[in-house]
């Protein structure tokens, strides 16, 4: 009954369709550094509505059955629930939001973008660091035009902080096949130091602010020493003309099967899970 009521109230949810204007300076910063912070991408009121819906779904789908301190490094990093939009028509409205998608297209300098997938990343009280990594080592798609929006659904305090970005690291492309792990933290940390890359963190964020980073940008995140959950929603976008690559790792084979179902190398990366969410002129 509750679900039926909610389905009938979809029209009452914030549409998130109005445009967020970017300056040429912001676009240039993103393309040079590989990351950018934008304030007020969604309003406090808009975020509050979707935070409740996303939080309920994360609680329902949480797969962890051990306390934080008994998990491995990856497990300590966060509760990770992917493609929530498939499981909720309400959350789909958030993930498919035209406002967010247009920002992604503007930052990438392309006419249109598709969804790769979303992820709720909830870092629990006492949660550990997220080690250094590149997202795009997992993605079997032949474009560098990938961008991730990382939006807190609650205020993120200075004690927790937002993500650490290695500025300019995206320009080096595919640096390492290392998955998120203690080894990636060590090895990629050494790489950043050897290259003399500046590490930046935007610090405290308000709910509805967002950071954006390229798929190749090296990034990590601090642990959560506070008593409150760090609730974040991420959405990954890519240029709509990209094609599927031949997977060169087990991680990419797994992603091809899950996020690009029924597609083969050389196909347009446009499965039923990858709709166009923004197209110039539409």
GROMACS .gro file of C-alpha atoms in nm:
model
  282
    1UNK     CA    1   0.000   0.000   0.000
    2UNK     CA    2   0.285   0.237   0.092
    3UNK     CA    3   0.458   0.169  -0.242
    4UNK     CA    4   0.136   0.220  -0.437
    5UNK     CA    5   0.081   0.552  -0.264
    6UNK     CA    6   0.432   0.665  -0.344
    7UNK     CA    7   0.405   0.563  -0.708
    8UNK     CA    8   0.095   0.782  -0.739
    9UNK     CA    9   0.286   1.076  -0.588
   10UNK     CA   10   0.573   1.078  -0.839
   11UNK     CA   11   0.444   1.400  -0.989
   12UNK     CA   12   0.491   1.570  -0.653
   13UNK     CA   13   0.864   1.495  -0.634
   14UNK     CA   14   1.114   1.769  -0.722
   15UNK     CA   15   1.180   1.750  -1.097
   16UNK     CA   16   1.543   1.870  -1.089
   17UNK     CA   17   1.500   1.987  -1.447
   18UNK     CA   18   1.598   2.353  -1.420
   19UNK     CA   19   1.943   2.442  -1.548
   20UNK     CA   20   2.254   2.507  -1.340
   21UNK     CA   21   2.479   2.752  -1.520
   22UNK     CA   22   2.851   2.687  -1.540
   23UNK     CA   23   3.113   2.947  -1.618
   24UNK     CA   24   3.387   2.888  -1.873
   25UNK     CA   25   3.633   2.920  -1.587
   26UNK     CA   26   3.468   2.632  -1.400
   27UNK     CA   27   3.468   2.412  -1.710
   28UNK     CA   28   3.834   2.495  -1.772
   29UNK     CA   29   3.923   2.411  -1.410
   30UNK     CA   30   3.750   2.076  -1.438
   31UNK     CA   31   3.921   1.986  -1.762
   32UNK     CA   32   4.264   2.095  -1.634
   33UNK     CA   33   4.253   1.958  -1.280
   34UNK     CA   34   4.018   1.666  -1.340
   35UNK     CA   35   3.783   1.768  -1.060
   36UNK     CA   36   3.553   2.050  -0.952
   37UNK     CA   37   3.326   2.149  -0.663
   38UNK     CA   38   2.989   2.309  -0.734
   39UNK     CA   39   2.770   2.456  -0.461
   40UNK     CA   40   2.393   2.420  -0.447
   41UNK     CA   41   2.354   2.180  -0.739
   42UNK     CA   42   2.035   2.074  -0.561
   43UNK     CA   43   1.855   2.278  -0.297
   44UNK     CA   44   1.827   2.171   0.066
   45UNK     CA   45   1.457   2.109   0.012
   46UNK     CA   46   1.511   1.896  -0.298
   47UNK     CA   47   1.780   1.688  -0.133
   48UNK     CA   48   1.571   1.628   0.181
   49UNK     CA   49   1.295   1.460  -0.021
   50UNK     CA   50   1.530   1.223  -0.204
   51UNK     CA   51   1.751   1.160   0.098
   52UNK     CA   52   1.461   0.988   0.275
   53UNK     CA   53   1.385   0.768  -0.025
   54UNK     CA   54   1.749   0.675  -0.090
   55UNK     CA   55   1.816   0.611   0.279
   56UNK     CA   56   1.525   0.371   0.304
   57UNK     CA   57   1.644   0.177   0.001
   58UNK     CA   58   2.004   0.159   0.126
   59UNK     CA   59   1.882   0.026   0.460
   60UNK     CA   60   1.671  -0.235   0.282
   61UNK     CA   61   1.952  -0.348   0.051
   62UNK     CA   62   2.250  -0.323   0.288
   63UNK     CA   63   2.446  -0.648   0.250
   64UNK     CA   64   2.693  -0.610   0.538
   65UNK     CA   65   2.650  -0.867   0.815
   66UNK     CA   66   2.961  -0.782   1.021
   67UNK     CA   67   3.053  -0.479   1.233
   68UNK     CA   68   3.276  -0.224   1.060
   69UNK     CA   69   3.584  -0.324   1.255
   70UNK     CA   70   3.558  -0.687   1.138
   71UNK     CA   71   3.554  -0.610   0.765
   72UNK     CA   72   3.837  -0.580   0.514
   73UNK     CA   73   3.955  -0.242   0.384
   74UNK     CA   74   3.697  -0.227   0.105
   75UNK     CA   75   3.417  -0.332   0.337
   76UNK     CA   76   3.513  -0.068   0.595
   77UNK     CA   77   3.505   0.206   0.331
   78UNK     CA   78   3.129   0.225   0.281
   79UNK     CA   79   2.794   0.063   0.226
   80UNK     CA   80   2.777   0.054  -0.154
   81UNK     CA   81   2.443   0.005  -0.330
   82UNK     CA   82   2.446   0.037  -0.710
   83UNK     CA   83   2.174   0.120  -0.961
   84UNK     CA   84   1.909   0.203  -0.707
   85UNK     CA   85   1.712   0.359  -0.992
   86UNK     CA   86   1.626   0.011  -1.115
   87UNK     CA   87   1.452  -0.059  -0.786
   88UNK     CA   88   1.268   0.269  -0.731
   89UNK     CA   89   1.077   0.488  -0.975
   90UNK     CA   90   1.113   0.774  -0.726
   91UNK     CA   91   1.490   0.748  -0.705
   92UNK     CA   92   1.503   0.711  -1.083
   93UNK     CA   93   1.376   1.069  -1.106
   94UNK     CA   94   1.682   1.181  -0.906
   95UNK     CA   95   1.932   0.971  -1.102
   96UNK     CA   96   1.791   1.073  -1.442
   97UNK     CA   97   1.767   1.441  -1.348
   98UNK     CA   98   1.822   1.666  -1.648
   99UNK     CA   99   1.993   1.931  -1.433
  100UNK     CA  100   2.270   1.694  -1.327
  101UNK     CA  101   2.308   1.541  -1.673
  102UNK     CA  102   2.346   1.879  -1.845
  103UNK     CA  103   2.623   1.973  -1.601
  104UNK     CA  104   2.797   1.646  -1.691
  105UNK     CA  105   2.769   1.720  -2.065
  106UNK     CA  106   2.891   2.078  -2.021
  107UNK     CA  107   3.193   1.969  -1.818
  108UNK     CA  108   3.285   1.703  -2.072
  109UNK     CA  109   3.221   1.934  -2.366
  110UNK     CA  110   2.985   1.691  -2.539
  111UNK     CA  111   2.632   1.723  -2.678
  112UNK     CA  112   2.481   1.433  -2.487
  113UNK     CA  113   2.544   1.187  -2.204
  114UNK     CA  114   2.421   0.847  -2.096
  115UNK     CA  115   2.400   0.694  -1.749
  116UNK     CA  116   2.658   0.427  -1.667
  117UNK     CA  117   2.523   0.354  -1.322
  118UNK     CA  118   2.451   0.517  -0.988
  119UNK     CA  119   2.591   0.431  -0.646
  120UNK     CA  120   2.484   0.516  -0.295
  121UNK     CA  121   2.802   0.534  -0.087
  122UNK     CA  122   2.720   0.554   0.282
  123UNK     CA  123   3.027   0.571   0.505
  124UNK     CA  124   2.930   0.450   0.849
  125UNK     CA  125   3.047   0.596   1.182
  126UNK     CA  126   3.395   0.455   1.231
  127UNK     CA  127   3.418   0.370   0.861
  128UNK     CA  128   3.765   0.349   0.712
  129UNK     CA  129   3.937   0.531   0.430
  130UNK     CA  130   3.853   0.480   0.067
  131UNK     CA  131   4.196   0.398  -0.084
  132UNK     CA  132   4.341   0.575  -0.387
  133UNK     CA  133   4.200   0.443  -0.714
  134UNK     CA  134   4.082   0.526  -1.065
  135UNK     CA  135   3.717   0.449  -1.137
  136UNK     CA  136   3.768   0.388  -1.506
  137UNK     CA  137   3.976   0.073  -1.465
  138UNK     CA  138   3.640  -0.101  -1.415
  139UNK     CA  139   3.463   0.041  -1.721
  140UNK     CA  140   3.488  -0.131  -2.065
  141UNK     CA  141   3.393   0.175  -2.269
  142UNK     CA  142   3.616   0.345  -2.528
  143UNK     CA  143   3.598   0.709  -2.418
  144UNK     CA  144   3.782   0.933  -2.176
  145UNK     CA  145   3.463   1.136  -2.147
  146UNK     CA  146   3.340   0.988  -1.820
  147UNK     CA  147   3.243   1.201  -1.521
  148UNK     CA  148   3.109   1.115  -1.176
  149UNK     CA  149   2.888   1.341  -0.967
  150UNK     CA  150   2.944   1.289  -0.591
  151UNK     CA  151   2.664   1.457  -0.393
  152UNK     CA  152   2.623   1.443  -0.014
  153UNK     CA  153   2.264   1.407   0.100
  154UNK     CA  154   2.357   1.542   0.444
  155UNK     CA  155   2.609   1.807   0.549
  156UNK     CA  156   2.963   1.668   0.545
  157UNK     CA  157   3.167   1.817   0.826
  158UNK     CA  158   3.531   1.920   0.811
  159UNK     CA  159   3.608   1.621   1.036
  160UNK     CA  160   3.488   1.385   0.763
  161UNK     CA  161   3.574   1.591   0.460
  162UNK     CA  162   3.497   1.528   0.096
  163UNK     CA  163   3.722   1.337  -0.142
  164UNK     CA  164   4.093   1.381  -0.204
  165UNK     CA  165   4.181   1.441  -0.569
  166UNK     CA  166   4.522   1.419  -0.734
  167UNK     CA  167   4.504   1.720  -0.965
  168UNK     CA  168   4.597   1.652  -1.325
  169UNK     CA  169   4.616   1.275  -1.276
  170UNK     CA  170   4.347   1.218  -1.539
  171UNK     CA  171   4.593   1.329  -1.807
  172UNK     CA  172   4.799   1.013  -1.749
  173UNK     CA  173   4.508   0.786  -1.848
  174UNK     CA  174   4.518   0.423  -1.741
  175UNK     CA  175   4.778   0.427  -1.462
  176UNK     CA  176   4.723   0.091  -1.293
  177UNK     CA  177   4.482  -0.203  -1.288
  178UNK     CA  178   4.487  -0.208  -0.907
  179UNK     CA  179   4.139  -0.235  -0.760
  180UNK     CA  180   4.046  -0.045  -0.442
  181UNK     CA  181   4.267  -0.199  -0.173
  182UNK     CA  182   4.552  -0.147   0.071
  183UNK     CA  183   4.786  -0.204  -0.222
  184UNK     CA  184   4.621   0.066  -0.436
  185UNK     CA  185   4.649   0.310  -0.144
  186UNK     CA  186   5.020   0.244  -0.113
  187UNK     CA  187   5.119   0.213  -0.479
  188UNK     CA  188   4.908   0.497  -0.616
  189UNK     CA  189   5.004   0.717  -0.323
  190UNK     CA  190   5.367   0.663  -0.420
  191UNK     CA  191   5.281   0.742  -0.783
  192UNK     CA  192   5.120   1.072  -0.683
  193UNK     CA  193   5.424   1.166  -0.478
  194UNK     CA  194   5.668   1.068  -0.752
  195UNK     CA  195   5.479   1.275  -1.011
  196UNK     CA  196   5.456   1.571  -0.773
  197UNK     CA  197   5.079   1.593  -0.815
  198UNK     CA  198   4.892   1.830  -0.587
  199UNK     CA  199   4.632   1.661  -0.367
  200UNK     CA  200   4.321   1.871  -0.304
  201UNK     CA  201   4.021   1.823  -0.075
  202UNK     CA  202   3.722   2.057  -0.079
  203UNK     CA  203   3.656   2.002   0.292
  204UNK     CA  204   3.312   2.047   0.439
  205UNK     CA  205   3.015   2.034   0.200
  206UNK     CA  206   2.648   2.111   0.240
  207UNK     CA  207   2.377   1.870   0.132
  208UNK     CA  208   2.317   1.937  -0.238
  209UNK     CA  209   2.670   2.055  -0.312
  210UNK     CA  210   2.858   1.822  -0.544
  211UNK     CA  211   3.206   1.735  -0.658
  212UNK     CA  212   3.272   1.613  -1.011
  213UNK     CA  213   3.568   1.411  -1.137
  214UNK     CA  214   3.686   1.239  -1.453
  215UNK     CA  215   3.691   0.860  -1.467
  216UNK     CA  216   4.072   0.863  -1.476
  217UNK     CA  217   4.118   1.111  -1.191
  218UNK     CA  218   4.297   0.951  -0.896
  219UNK     CA  219   4.092   1.000  -0.581
  220UNK     CA  220   4.047   0.871  -0.228
  221UNK     CA  221   3.842   0.963   0.078
  222UNK     CA  222   3.914   0.999   0.449
  223UNK     CA  223   3.755   0.774   0.709
  224UNK     CA  224   3.458   0.877   0.919
  225UNK     CA  225   3.560   0.949   1.281
  226UNK     CA  226   3.219   1.097   1.368
  227UNK     CA  227   2.906   0.935   1.512
  228UNK     CA  228   2.691   1.011   1.206
  229UNK     CA  229   2.657   0.844   0.866
  230UNK     CA  230   2.817   1.015   0.565
  231UNK     CA  231   2.537   0.975   0.312
  232UNK     CA  232   2.643   1.028  -0.049
  233UNK     CA  233   2.481   0.957  -0.384
  234UNK     CA  234   2.692   0.928  -0.698
  235UNK     CA  235   2.595   0.918  -1.066
  236UNK     CA  236   2.832   0.822  -1.348
  237UNK     CA  237   2.786   0.971  -1.696
  238UNK     CA  238   2.963   0.919  -2.029
  239UNK     CA  239   2.949   1.064  -2.380
  240UNK     CA  240   2.655   0.916  -2.569
  241UNK     CA  241   2.856   0.810  -2.877
  242UNK     CA  242   3.095   0.579  -2.689
  243UNK     CA  243   3.141   0.213  -2.783
  244UNK     CA  244   3.206  -0.104  -2.586
  245UNK     CA  245   3.568  -0.212  -2.543
  246UNK     CA  246   3.703  -0.566  -2.535
  247UNK     CA  247   3.742  -0.627  -2.159
  248UNK     CA  248   4.107  -0.654  -2.055
  249UNK     CA  249   4.047  -0.761  -1.695
  250UNK     CA  250   3.804  -0.963  -1.487
  251UNK     CA  251   3.672  -0.638  -1.341
  252UNK     CA  252   3.582  -0.510  -1.686
  253UNK     CA  253   3.431  -0.844  -1.786
  254UNK     CA  254   3.210  -0.822  -1.480
  255UNK     CA  255   3.111  -0.463  -1.558
  256UNK     CA  256   3.030  -0.548  -1.919
  257UNK     CA  257   2.792  -0.820  -1.805
  258UNK     CA  258   2.627  -0.610  -1.532
  259UNK     CA  259   2.615  -0.254  -1.667
  260UNK     CA  260   2.614  -0.312  -2.045
  261UNK     CA  261   2.397  -0.626  -2.068
  262UNK     CA  262   2.367  -0.808  -2.401
  263UNK     CA  263   2.631  -0.586  -2.566
  264UNK     CA  264   2.957  -0.693  -2.731
  265UNK     CA  265   3.287  -0.516  -2.805
  266UNK     CA  266   3.236  -0.264  -3.086
  267UNK     CA  267   2.868  -0.207  -3.007
  268UNK     CA  268   2.739   0.137  -2.918
  269UNK     CA  269   2.745   0.148  -2.536
  270UNK     CA  270   2.370   0.183  -2.519
  271UNK     CA  271   2.201  -0.103  -2.336
  272UNK     CA  272   1.864  -0.075  -2.166
  273UNK     CA  273   2.052   0.036  -1.854
  274UNK     CA  274   2.225   0.328  -2.029
  275UNK     CA  275   1.960   0.574  -2.143
  276UNK     CA  276   2.047   0.917  -2.279
  277UNK     CA  277   1.967   1.157  -1.994
  278UNK     CA  278   2.069   1.477  -2.169
  279UNK     CA  279   2.094   1.571  -2.537
  280UNK     CA  280   2.155   1.924  -2.662
  281UNK     CA  281   1.844   2.061  -2.828
  282UNK     CA  282   1.613   1.809  -2.663
   0.00000   0.00000   0.00000
